[in-house]
PDB file of C-alpha atoms in Angstrom:
ATOM      1  CA  UNK G 284      54.789  95.069 191.139  1.00 37.00           C
ATOM      2  CA  UNK G 285      53.940  92.392 193.675  1.00 44.00           C
ATOM      3  CA  UNK G 286      55.360  90.415 196.592  1.00 52.00           C
ATOM      4  CA  UNK G 287      57.878  88.536 194.423  1.00 58.00           C
ATOM      5  CA  UNK G 288      56.306  85.135 194.791  1.00 62.00           C
ATOM      6  CA  UNK G 289      56.568  84.512 198.507  1.00 72.00           C
ATOM      7  CA  UNK G 290      57.928  80.957 198.235  1.00 81.00           C
ATOM      8  CA  UNK G 291      60.750  79.350 200.210  1.00 83.00           C
ATOM      9  CA  UNK G 292      61.500  76.668 197.595  1.00 88.00           C
ATOM     10  CA  UNK G 293      65.131  76.637 196.392  1.00 88.00           C
ATOM     11  CA  UNK G 294      65.225  75.283 192.797  1.00 88.00           C
ATOM     12  CA  UNK G 295      69.026  74.826 192.739  1.00 85.00           C
ATOM     13  CA  UNK G 296      69.922  71.189 192.261  1.00 89.00           C
ATOM     14  CA  UNK G 297      66.279  70.080 191.909  1.00 94.00           C
ATOM     15  CA  UNK G 298      65.067  67.849 189.067  1.00 95.00           C
ATOM     16  CA  UNK G 299      62.559  69.017 186.442  1.00 95.00           C
ATOM     17  CA  UNK G 300      59.982  66.819 188.166  1.00 98.00           C
ATOM     18  CA  UNK G 301      60.536  68.425 191.576  1.00 97.00           C
ATOM     19  CA  UNK G 302      60.332  71.911 190.072  1.00 96.00           C
ATOM     20  CA  UNK G 303      57.138  70.940 188.235  1.00 98.00           C
ATOM     21  CA  UNK G 304      55.485  69.569 191.391  1.00 98.00           C
ATOM     22  CA  UNK G 305      56.292  72.752 193.299  1.00 95.00           C
ATOM     23  CA  UNK G 306      55.044  75.009 190.480  1.00 95.00           C
ATOM     24  CA  UNK G 307      51.790  73.052 190.268  1.00 97.00           C
ATOM     25  CA  UNK G 308      51.185  73.190 194.031  1.00 96.00           C
ATOM     26  CA  UNK G 309      52.007  76.908 194.070  1.00 94.00           C
ATOM     27  CA  UNK G 310      49.607  77.661 191.203  1.00 96.00           C
ATOM     28  CA  UNK G 311      46.782  75.623 192.775  1.00 96.00           C
ATOM     29  CA  UNK G 312      46.551  78.304 195.474  1.00 93.00           C
ATOM     30  CA  UNK G 313      47.718  81.302 193.392  1.00 93.00           C
ATOM     31  CA  UNK G 314      45.070  80.633 190.718  1.00 96.00           C
ATOM     32  CA  UNK G 315      42.349  81.959 193.041  1.00 95.00           C
ATOM     33  CA  UNK G 316      44.009  85.378 193.181  1.00 93.00           C
ATOM     34  CA  UNK G 317      45.022  86.079 189.555  1.00 95.00           C
ATOM     35  CA  UNK G 318      43.370  86.362 186.135  1.00 95.00           C
ATOM     36  CA  UNK G 319      43.818  88.025 182.739  1.00 95.00           C
ATOM     37  CA  UNK G 320      41.774  91.030 183.960  1.00 94.00           C
ATOM     38  CA  UNK G 321      42.785  90.840 187.648  1.00 94.00           C
ATOM     39  CA  UNK G 322      46.543  90.386 188.029  1.00 93.00           C
ATOM     40  CA  UNK G 323      49.081  88.981 185.553  1.00 94.00           C
ATOM     41  CA  UNK G 324      52.381  87.680 187.034  1.00 91.00           C
ATOM     42  CA  UNK G 325      55.589  87.338 185.012  1.00 90.00           C
ATOM     43  CA  UNK G 326      58.880  85.527 185.565  1.00 86.00           C
ATOM     44  CA  UNK G 327      61.883  86.793 187.499  1.00 81.00           C
ATOM     45  CA  UNK G 328      64.945  85.304 189.190  1.00 78.00           C
ATOM     46  CA  UNK G 329      64.565  81.514 189.088  1.00 83.00           C
ATOM     47  CA  UNK G 330      61.336  81.671 187.064  1.00 88.00           C
ATOM     48  CA  UNK G 331      61.876  81.250 183.322  1.00 87.00           C
ATOM     49  CA  UNK G 332      60.003  79.549 180.474  1.00 90.00           C
ATOM     50  CA  UNK G 333      60.063  76.120 182.136  1.00 93.00           C
ATOM     51  CA  UNK G 334      58.418  77.349 185.340  1.00 95.00           C
ATOM     52  CA  UNK G 335      55.894  79.578 183.526  1.00 96.00           C
ATOM     53  CA  UNK G 336      54.897  76.505 181.468  1.00 97.00           C
ATOM     54  CA  UNK G 337      54.324  74.331 184.528  1.00 98.00           C
ATOM     55  CA  UNK G 338      52.277  77.083 186.207  1.00 97.00           C
ATOM     56  CA  UNK G 339      50.253  77.952 183.094  1.00 98.00           C
ATOM     57  CA  UNK G 340      49.324  74.285 182.566  1.00 98.00           C
ATOM     58  CA  UNK G 341      48.146  74.008 186.161  1.00 98.00           C
ATOM     59  CA  UNK G 342      46.154  77.262 185.910  1.00 98.00           C
ATOM     60  CA  UNK G 343      44.273  75.873 182.899  1.00 98.00           C
ATOM     61  CA  UNK G 344      43.576  72.594 184.722  1.00 98.00           C
ATOM     62  CA  UNK G 345      42.254  74.328 187.839  1.00 98.00           C
ATOM     63  CA  UNK G 346      40.305  77.164 186.168  1.00 98.00           C
ATOM     64  CA  UNK G 347      39.314  75.425 182.901  1.00 98.00           C
ATOM     65  CA  UNK G 348      40.115  78.540 180.860  1.00 96.00           C
ATOM     66  CA  UNK G 349      42.809  79.553 178.342  1.00 95.00           C
ATOM     67  CA  UNK G 350      43.709  83.224 178.856  1.00 95.00           C
ATOM     68  CA  UNK G 351      46.732  85.496 179.051  1.00 95.00           C
ATOM     69  CA  UNK G 352      47.170  85.077 182.810  1.00 96.00           C
ATOM     70  CA  UNK G 353      50.971  84.754 182.827  1.00 96.00           C
ATOM     71  CA  UNK G 354      53.540  86.425 180.591  1.00 95.00           C
ATOM     72  CA  UNK G 355      56.750  84.886 179.339  1.00 94.00           C
ATOM     73  CA  UNK G 356      54.755  81.979 177.918  1.00 96.00           C
ATOM     74  CA  UNK G 357      56.104  79.658 175.215  1.00 95.00           C
ATOM     75  CA  UNK G 358      55.519  80.735 171.602  1.00 95.00           C
ATOM     76  CA  UNK G 359      53.324  77.669 170.944  1.00 95.00           C
ATOM     77  CA  UNK G 360      50.888  78.543 173.738  1.00 96.00           C
ATOM     78  CA  UNK G 361      50.340  82.293 173.747  1.00 96.00           C
ATOM     79  CA  UNK G 362      53.813  83.778 174.209  1.00 97.00           C
ATOM     80  CA  UNK G 363      55.324  86.778 172.454  1.00 97.00           C
ATOM     81  CA  UNK G 364      58.485  87.065 170.406  1.00 97.00           C
ATOM     82  CA  UNK G 365      61.078  89.294 172.150  1.00 96.00           C
ATOM     83  CA  UNK G 366      59.539  88.651 175.624  1.00 93.00           C
ATOM     84  CA  UNK G 367      62.574  86.679 176.895  1.00 90.00           C
ATOM     85  CA  UNK G 368      64.902  89.342 175.451  1.00 95.00           C
ATOM     86  CA  UNK G 369      62.853  92.359 176.559  1.00 96.00           C
ATOM     87  CA  UNK G 370      64.450  93.372 179.870  1.00 96.00           C
ATOM     88  CA  UNK G 371      68.029  93.094 178.592  1.00 97.00           C
ATOM     89  CA  UNK G 372      67.227  94.769 175.271  1.00 98.00           C
ATOM     90  CA  UNK G 373      65.310  97.532 177.064  1.00 98.00           C
ATOM     91  CA  UNK G 374      68.177  98.319 179.455  1.00 98.00           C
ATOM     92  CA  UNK G 375      70.508  98.714 176.462  1.00 98.00           C
ATOM     93  CA  UNK G 376      67.984 100.904 174.595  1.00 98.00           C
ATOM     94  CA  UNK G 377      67.719 103.110 177.702  1.00 98.00           C
ATOM     95  CA  UNK G 378      71.520 103.435 177.873  1.00 98.00           C
ATOM     96  CA  UNK G 379      71.597 104.261 174.148  1.00 98.00           C
ATOM     97  CA  UNK G 380      69.053 107.058 174.710  1.00 98.00           C
ATOM     98  CA  UNK G 381      70.988 108.451 177.705  1.00 98.00           C
ATOM     99  CA  UNK G 382      74.269 108.479 175.820  1.00 98.00           C
ATOM    100  CA  UNK G 383      72.851 109.977 172.612  1.00 98.00           C
ATOM    101  CA  UNK G 384      71.127 112.754 174.593  1.00 98.00           C
ATOM    102  CA  UNK G 385      74.555 113.605 176.021  1.00 97.00           C
ATOM    103  CA  UNK G 386      76.557 113.514 172.800  1.00 97.00           C
ATOM    104  CA  UNK G 387      77.891 109.957 173.123  1.00 97.00           C
ATOM    105  CA  UNK G 388      77.271 106.601 171.452  1.00 97.00           C
ATOM    106  CA  UNK G 389      77.417 102.958 172.569  1.00 97.00           C
ATOM    107  CA  UNK G 390      79.275 101.896 169.432  1.00 97.00           C
ATOM    108  CA  UNK G 391      82.804 100.756 170.246  1.00 98.00           C
ATOM    109  CA  UNK G 392      82.342 101.215 174.010  1.00 98.00           C
ATOM    110  CA  UNK G 393      83.579  98.635 176.532  1.00 98.00           C
ATOM    111  CA  UNK G 394      80.632  97.432 178.609  1.00 98.00           C
ATOM    112  CA  UNK G 395      80.698  95.541 181.917  1.00 98.00           C
ATOM    113  CA  UNK G 396      77.648  93.322 182.389  1.00 98.00           C
ATOM    114  CA  UNK G 397      76.839  91.394 185.570  1.00 98.00           C
ATOM    115  CA  UNK G 398      74.684  88.296 185.751  1.00 98.00           C
ATOM    116  CA  UNK G 399      74.414  85.484 183.216  1.00 97.00           C
ATOM    117  CA  UNK G 400      70.690  84.795 183.267  1.00 93.00           C
ATOM    118  CA  UNK G 401      67.980  85.983 180.946  1.00 91.00           C
ATOM    119  CA  UNK G 402      68.567  89.748 181.396  1.00 95.00           C
ATOM    120  CA  UNK G 403      72.363  89.645 181.104  1.00 98.00           C
ATOM    121  CA  UNK G 404      72.362  87.282 178.105  1.00 98.00           C
ATOM    122  CA  UNK G 405      70.117  89.520 176.043  1.00 98.00           C
ATOM    123  CA  UNK G 406      71.772  92.739 177.200  1.00 98.00           C
ATOM    124  CA  UNK G 407      75.011  91.282 175.781  1.00 98.00           C
ATOM    125  CA  UNK G 408      73.197  90.302 172.553  1.00 98.00           C
ATOM    126  CA  UNK G 409      71.771  93.804 172.019  1.00 98.00           C
ATOM    127  CA  UNK G 410      75.136  95.417 172.855  1.00 98.00           C
ATOM    128  CA  UNK G 411      76.681  93.290 170.089  1.00 98.00           C
ATOM    129  CA  UNK G 412      73.853  94.392 167.718  1.00 98.00           C
ATOM    130  CA  UNK G 413      74.706  98.043 168.430  1.00 98.00           C
ATOM    131  CA  UNK G 414      78.467  97.590 167.950  1.00 98.00           C
ATOM    132  CA  UNK G 415      79.434  97.801 171.641  1.00 98.00           C
ATOM    133  CA  UNK G 416      82.039  95.527 173.289  1.00 98.00           C
ATOM    134  CA  UNK G 417      80.579  93.528 176.219  1.00 98.00           C
ATOM    135  CA  UNK G 418      83.528  92.171 178.231  1.00 98.00           C
ATOM    136  CA  UNK G 419      82.086  90.559 181.379  1.00 98.00           C
ATOM    137  CA  UNK G 420      79.330  88.354 182.779  1.00 98.00           C
ATOM    138  CA  UNK G 421      78.962  86.746 186.181  1.00 98.00           C
ATOM    139  CA  UNK G 422      77.021  84.584 188.597  1.00 97.00           C
ATOM    140  CA  UNK G 423      77.102  84.155 192.369  1.00 95.00           C
ATOM    141  CA  UNK G 424      80.407  82.238 192.095  1.00 96.00           C
ATOM    142  CA  UNK G 425      82.402  85.026 190.385  1.00 98.00           C
ATOM    143  CA  UNK G 426      82.829  86.756 187.027  1.00 98.00           C
ATOM    144  CA  UNK G 427      84.245  86.042 183.561  1.00 98.00           C
ATOM    145  CA  UNK G 428      86.374  88.613 181.730  1.00 98.00           C
ATOM    146  CA  UNK G 429      86.675  88.335 177.937  1.00 98.00           C
ATOM    147  CA  UNK G 430      89.167  91.161 177.364  1.00 97.00           C
ATOM    148  CA  UNK G 431      88.423  91.794 173.688  1.00 97.00           C
ATOM    149  CA  UNK G 432      84.663  91.313 174.101  1.00 98.00           C
ATOM    150  CA  UNK G 433      82.308  88.360 173.688  1.00 98.00           C
ATOM    151  CA  UNK G 434      81.539  87.086 170.205  1.00 98.00           C
ATOM    152  CA  UNK G 435      78.111  85.714 169.255  1.00 98.00           C
ATOM    153  CA  UNK G 436      79.548  82.190 169.354  1.00 98.00           C
ATOM    154  CA  UNK G 437      80.802  82.785 172.903  1.00 98.00           C
ATOM    155  CA  UNK G 438      77.431  84.229 173.946  1.00 98.00           C
ATOM    156  CA  UNK G 439      75.765  81.068 172.595  1.00 98.00           C
ATOM    157  CA  UNK G 440      78.030  79.007 174.870  1.00 98.00           C
ATOM    158  CA  UNK G 441      77.068  81.146 177.911  1.00 98.00           C
ATOM    159  CA  UNK G 442      73.413  80.516 177.029  1.00 97.00           C
ATOM    160  CA  UNK G 443      74.063  76.767 176.761  1.00 97.00           C
ATOM    161  CA  UNK G 444      75.852  76.676 180.139  1.00 97.00           C
ATOM    162  CA  UNK G 445      73.087  78.608 181.899  1.00 95.00           C
ATOM    163  CA  UNK G 446      69.902  77.577 180.066  1.00 91.00           C
ATOM    164  CA  UNK G 447      70.645  73.960 179.162  1.00 91.00           C
ATOM    165  CA  UNK G 448      73.367  72.607 181.476  1.00 93.00           C
ATOM    166  CA  UNK G 449      72.263  74.946 184.329  1.00 90.00           C
ATOM    167  CA  UNK G 450      75.910  75.015 185.423  1.00 95.00           C
ATOM    168  CA  UNK G 451      78.222  77.637 186.982  1.00 96.00           C
ATOM    169  CA  UNK G 452      79.705  80.370 184.786  1.00 97.00           C
ATOM    170  CA  UNK G 453      83.244  79.129 185.546  1.00 97.00           C
ATOM    171  CA  UNK G 454      82.527  76.262 183.088  1.00 97.00           C
ATOM    172  CA  UNK G 455      82.922  78.849 180.315  1.00 98.00           C
ATOM    173  CA  UNK G 456      86.722  78.825 180.747  1.00 97.00           C
ATOM    174  CA  UNK G 457      86.758  75.262 179.330  1.00 97.00           C
ATOM    175  CA  UNK G 458      85.269  76.668 176.109  1.00 97.00           C
ATOM    176  CA  UNK G 459      87.305  79.882 175.748  1.00 97.00           C
ATOM    177  CA  UNK G 460      91.072  80.016 176.033  1.00 96.00           C
ATOM    178  CA  UNK G 461      91.073  83.844 176.223  1.00 97.00           C
ATOM    179  CA  UNK G 462      88.643  84.106 179.163  1.00 98.00           C
ATOM    180  CA  UNK G 463      89.679  84.713 182.765  1.00 98.00           C
ATOM    181  CA  UNK G 464      87.532  83.710 185.738  1.00 98.00           C
ATOM    182  CA  UNK G 465      87.673  85.692 188.987  1.00 98.00           C
ATOM    183  CA  UNK G 466      86.095  83.598 191.775  1.00 98.00           C
ATOM    184  CA  UNK G 467      84.063  85.376 194.448  1.00 97.00           C
ATOM    185  CA  UNK G 468      84.379  88.765 192.740  1.00 98.00           C
ATOM    186  CA  UNK G 469      82.077  91.200 190.948  1.00 98.00           C
ATOM    187  CA  UNK G 470      82.889  92.665 187.517  1.00 98.00           C
ATOM    188  CA  UNK G 471      82.874  96.317 188.639  1.00 98.00           C
ATOM    189  CA  UNK G 472      86.676  96.404 189.024  1.00 98.00           C
ATOM    190  CA  UNK G 473      87.027  96.071 185.226  1.00 98.00           C
ATOM    191  CA  UNK G 474      87.705  99.322 183.306  1.00 98.00           C
ATOM    192  CA  UNK G 475      84.664 100.125 181.145  1.00 98.00           C
ATOM    193  CA  UNK G 476      82.731 102.948 179.461  1.00 98.00           C
ATOM    194  CA  UNK G 477      79.268 101.675 180.446  1.00 98.00           C
ATOM    195  CA  UNK G 478      77.969  99.220 183.048  1.00 98.00           C
ATOM    196  CA  UNK G 479      74.842  97.054 183.072  1.00 98.00           C
ATOM    197  CA  UNK G 480      74.064  95.508 186.481  1.00 98.00           C
ATOM    198  CA  UNK G 481      71.790  92.608 185.435  1.00 98.00           C
ATOM    199  CA  UNK G 482      72.170  90.149 188.324  1.00 96.00           C
ATOM    200  CA  UNK G 483      70.362  90.991 191.557  1.00 95.00           C
ATOM    201  CA  UNK G 484      69.492  93.568 194.209  1.00 94.00           C
ATOM    202  CA  UNK G 485      72.317  95.433 196.014  1.00 97.00           C
ATOM    203  CA  UNK G 486      75.082  94.023 193.796  1.00 98.00           C
ATOM    204  CA  UNK G 487      76.746  97.456 193.373  1.00 98.00           C
ATOM    205  CA  UNK G 488      77.806  98.858 196.740  1.00 98.00           C
ATOM    206  CA  UNK G 489      79.627 102.117 197.435  1.00 98.00           C
ATOM    207  CA  UNK G 490      83.109 100.632 196.867  1.00 98.00           C
ATOM    208  CA  UNK G 491      81.925  99.005 193.609  1.00 98.00           C
ATOM    209  CA  UNK G 492      80.509 102.338 192.376  1.00 98.00           C
ATOM    210  CA  UNK G 493      83.806 104.039 193.232  1.00 98.00           C
ATOM    211  CA  UNK G 494      85.680 101.339 191.283  1.00 98.00           C
ATOM    212  CA  UNK G 495      83.413 101.933 188.256  1.00 98.00           C
ATOM    213  CA  UNK G 496      84.040 105.698 188.354  1.00 98.00           C
ATOM    214  CA  UNK G 497      87.797 105.103 188.727  1.00 98.00           C
ATOM    215  CA  UNK G 498      87.693 102.743 185.739  1.00 98.00           C
ATOM    216  CA  UNK G 499      86.216 105.456 183.500  1.00 98.00           C
ATOM    217  CA  UNK G 500      82.553 104.405 183.496  1.00 98.00           C
ATOM    218  CA  UNK G 501      80.309 107.161 182.068  1.00 98.00           C
ATOM    219  CA  UNK G 502      76.936 105.413 181.995  1.00 98.00           C
ATOM    220  CA  UNK G 503      75.027 102.902 184.166  1.00 98.00           C
ATOM    221  CA  UNK G 504      71.790 101.268 183.017  1.00 98.00           C
ATOM    222  CA  UNK G 505      70.188  98.899 185.512  1.00 98.00           C
ATOM    223  CA  UNK G 506      68.763  95.636 184.136  1.00 98.00           C
ATOM    224  CA  UNK G 507      68.199  94.066 187.570  1.00 96.00           C
ATOM    225  CA  UNK G 508      65.787  95.384 190.198  1.00 94.00           C
ATOM    226  CA  UNK G 509      67.483  97.926 192.488  1.00 96.00           C
ATOM    227  CA  UNK G 510      71.012  96.565 191.917  1.00 98.00           C
ATOM    228  CA  UNK G 511      72.764  99.676 193.307  1.00 98.00           C
ATOM    229  CA  UNK G 512      72.665 100.585 197.004  1.00 98.00           C
ATOM    230  CA  UNK G 513      71.689 104.203 197.923  1.00 98.00           C
ATOM    231  CA  UNK G 514      75.354 104.911 198.808  1.00 98.00           C
ATOM    232  CA  UNK G 515      76.430 103.647 195.386  1.00 98.00           C
ATOM    233  CA  UNK G 516      73.870 105.871 193.638  1.00 98.00           C
ATOM    234  CA  UNK G 517      75.286 108.905 195.508  1.00 98.00           C
ATOM    235  CA  UNK G 518      78.719 108.067 194.075  1.00 98.00           C
ATOM    236  CA  UNK G 519      77.304 107.993 190.514  1.00 98.00           C
ATOM    237  CA  UNK G 520      75.517 111.328 190.889  1.00 97.00           C
ATOM    238  CA  UNK G 521      78.452 113.055 192.616  1.00 97.00           C
ATOM    239  CA  UNK G 522      80.739 112.069 189.721  1.00 97.00           C
ATOM    240  CA  UNK G 523      78.414 113.007 186.862  1.00 96.00           C
ATOM    241  CA  UNK G 524      77.832 109.413 185.715  1.00 98.00           C
ATOM    242  CA  UNK G 525      74.681 109.034 183.580  1.00 98.00           C
ATOM    243  CA  UNK G 526      72.477 106.811 185.720  1.00 98.00           C
ATOM    244  CA  UNK G 527      69.427 104.911 184.425  1.00 98.00           C
ATOM    245  CA  UNK G 528      67.572 103.662 187.529  1.00 98.00           C
ATOM    246  CA  UNK G 529      65.974 100.204 187.437  1.00 97.00           C
ATOM    247  CA  UNK G 530      62.406 101.514 187.641  1.00 96.00           C
ATOM    248  CA  UNK G 531      62.954 103.123 184.222  1.00 98.00           C
ATOM    249  CA  UNK G 532      65.838 101.235 182.588  1.00 98.00           C
ATOM    250  CA  UNK G 533      64.520  97.705 183.169  1.00 96.00           C
ATOM    251  CA  UNK G 534      60.904  98.478 182.245  1.00 97.00           C
ATOM    252  CA  UNK G 535      61.351  96.645 178.916  1.00 97.00           C
ATOM    253  CA  UNK G 536      60.283  93.360 180.481  1.00 94.00           C
ATOM    254  CA  UNK G 537      57.001  94.622 181.833  1.00 94.00           C
ATOM    255  CA  UNK G 538      56.436  96.652 178.637  1.00 96.00           C
ATOM    256  CA  UNK G 539      56.617  93.525 176.453  1.00 97.00           C
ATOM    257  CA  UNK G 540      54.501  91.657 179.021  1.00 95.00           C
ATOM    258  CA  UNK G 541      51.881  94.283 178.192  1.00 96.00           C
ATOM    259  CA  UNK G 542      52.432  93.680 174.477  1.00 97.00           C
ATOM    260  CA  UNK G 543      52.079  89.908 175.064  1.00 97.00           C
ATOM    261  CA  UNK G 544      48.745  90.529 176.828  1.00 96.00           C
ATOM    262  CA  UNK G 545      47.626  92.698 173.891  1.00 96.00           C
ATOM    263  CA  UNK G 546      48.447  89.890 171.450  1.00 97.00           C
ATOM    264  CA  UNK G 547      46.548  87.370 173.634  1.00 95.00           C
ATOM    265  CA  UNK G 548      43.491  89.646 173.678  1.00 94.00           C
ATOM    266  CA  UNK G 549      43.627  90.040 169.885  1.00 95.00           C
ATOM    267  CA  UNK G 550      44.344  86.317 169.298  1.00 94.00           C
ATOM    268  CA  UNK G 551      47.253  87.455 167.124  1.00 95.00           C
ATOM    269  CA  UNK G 552      51.019  86.945 167.080  1.00 96.00           C
ATOM    270  CA  UNK G 553      53.084  89.960 165.986  1.00 98.00           C
ATOM    271  CA  UNK G 554      56.416  89.640 164.164  1.00 97.00           C
ATOM    272  CA  UNK G 555      59.751  89.900 165.949  1.00 97.00           C
ATOM    273  CA  UNK G 556      60.463  93.206 164.165  1.00 97.00           C
ATOM    274  CA  UNK G 557      57.103  94.649 165.255  1.00 97.00           C
ATOM    275  CA  UNK G 558      57.654  93.844 168.922  1.00 98.00           C
ATOM    276  CA  UNK G 559      61.292  95.023 168.923  1.00 97.00           C
ATOM    277  CA  UNK G 560      60.310  98.335 167.263  1.00 98.00           C
ATOM    278  CA  UNK G 561      57.530  98.841 169.815  1.00 98.00           C
ATOM    279  CA  UNK G 562      59.967  98.061 172.655  1.00 98.00           C
ATOM    280  CA  UNK G 563      62.553 100.562 171.335  1.00 98.00           C
ATOM    281  CA  UNK G 564      59.820 103.200 171.044  1.00 98.00           C
ATOM    282  CA  UNK G 565      58.530 102.527 174.594  1.00 98.00           C
ATOM    283  CA  UNK G 566      62.058 102.814 176.051  1.00 98.00           C
ATOM    284  CA  UNK G 567      62.596 106.112 174.192  1.00 98.00           C
ATOM    285  CA  UNK G 568      59.304 107.438 175.604  1.00 98.00           C
ATOM    286  CA  UNK G 569      60.296 106.363 179.130  1.00 98.00           C
ATOM    287  CA  UNK G 570      63.674 108.076 178.769  1.00 98.00           C
ATOM    288  CA  UNK G 571      62.092 111.265 177.394  1.00 98.00           C
ATOM    289  CA  UNK G 572      59.598 111.249 180.271  1.00 97.00           C
ATOM    290  CA  UNK G 573      62.414 110.951 182.846  1.00 97.00           C
ATOM    291  CA  UNK G 574      64.492 113.678 181.180  1.00 97.00           C
ATOM    292  CA  UNK G 575      61.550 116.077 180.790  1.00 97.00           C
ATOM    293  CA  UNK G 576      60.394 115.686 184.396  1.00 96.00           C
ATOM    294  CA  UNK G 577      63.947 116.068 185.742  1.00 97.00           C
ATOM    295  CA  UNK G 578      64.277 119.328 183.836  1.00 96.00           C
ATOM    296  CA  UNK G 579      60.759 120.628 184.560  1.00 95.00           C
ATOM    297  CA  UNK G 580      60.468 119.923 188.282  1.00 94.00           C
ATOM    298  CA  UNK G 581      64.039 119.580 189.556  1.00 92.00           C
ATOM    299  CA  UNK G 582      66.079 121.671 187.098  1.00 90.00           C
ATOM    300  CA  UNK G 583      68.483 118.722 186.848  1.00 91.00           C
ATOM    301  CA  UNK G 584      68.213 117.620 183.204  1.00 92.00           C
ATOM    302  CA  UNK G 585      70.651 114.688 183.531  1.00 95.00           C
ATOM    303  CA  UNK G 586      69.435 113.345 186.891  1.00 97.00           C
ATOM    304  CA  UNK G 587      67.270 110.582 185.456  1.00 98.00           C
ATOM    305  CA  UNK G 588      66.652 109.045 188.890  1.00 97.00           C
ATOM    306  CA  UNK G 589      64.868 112.199 190.075  1.00 97.00           C
ATOM    307  CA  UNK G 590      63.086 112.350 186.718  1.00 97.00           C
ATOM    308  CA  UNK G 591      61.909 108.729 186.999  1.00 97.00           C
ATOM    309  CA  UNK G 592      60.675 109.213 190.563  1.00 97.00           C
ATOM    310  CA  UNK G 593      58.749 112.366 189.635  1.00 97.00           C
ATOM    311  CA  UNK G 594      57.347 110.851 186.419  1.00 96.00           C
ATOM    312  CA  UNK G 595      56.048 107.842 188.361  1.00 95.00           C
ATOM    313  CA  UNK G 596      54.544 110.012 191.089  1.00 96.00           C
ATOM    314  CA  UNK G 597      52.867 112.450 188.689  1.00 96.00           C
ATOM    315  CA  UNK G 598      51.306 109.600 186.685  1.00 95.00           C
ATOM    316  CA  UNK G 599      49.749 108.012 189.798  1.00 97.00           C
ATOM    317  CA  UNK G 600      48.789 111.320 191.449  1.00 97.00           C
ATOM    318  CA  UNK G 601      47.057 112.631 188.311  1.00 97.00           C
ATOM    319  CA  UNK G 602      45.128 109.358 187.923  1.00 98.00           C
ATOM    320  CA  UNK G 603      44.028 109.488 191.587  1.00 98.00           C
ATOM    321  CA  UNK G 604      42.822 113.070 191.206  1.00 98.00           C
ATOM    322  CA  UNK G 605      40.948 112.209 188.003  1.00 98.00           C
ATOM    323  CA  UNK G 606      39.244 109.190 189.571  1.00 97.00           C
TER     324      UNK G 606
END
């Protein structure tokens, strides 16, 4: 965790050249503070493969060294397979673990997903892999509802709109005749079995959480960082909704960042299947850790938020005592 960049540059509407010049200037100063064995930043909102590339190139120019100093790199220059997919895949794996531990399955379940960037796109992809029915995606302009669920072809169009055209999600309605666009709204009013907030902080407020519960939602797995407000979380817990907090459910991204660093250190590139299997295993371990700590210390076996908080604290406290 870090200070989330600390820049006041708004990339919306900027050319590739303008984005590159900013990234290079930013890295000229940042390069003094990071290193493969010091601190390794990764992408987030507004920082994808393009920006990581510009910054990595500048780091090499300034420091005259090729090392795994950033994660989310391109495959041709030190990146890992599954890194772009990791956060979205991980959030779905966490939901799968929560549901299976409570006698449910994701297969055939209607899933509301927010966002349409990296995390949301790959959450939708993994939901399709597991036989679930993802029905929504969104951006800051509103949300799309695909009542019978997105197909892989439709997901590819969302990826084109967002990753290539860098346009608004409303453009999707030109491609799909069955889609509905709801301007200025969030997807939490849609009836669903599971929800995946994958857009941004504080996107699920108390009224949104109440709408999810009313719509039959049984499971929330957070792909974004802290997308639910404290009041919203209280609604989940009061209604017995299985809640995977961001600090646990979206750890897939940082987990595969670690795997990317391991590959850089070994000068090896692992297969897609290897990395995905390791990611699934890491998410299962994180879930088990949350569940075990919730049961052991709080006697609340399904309160995974308490479990995650305690697991995180115990890990740090034990290390401090040991050292």
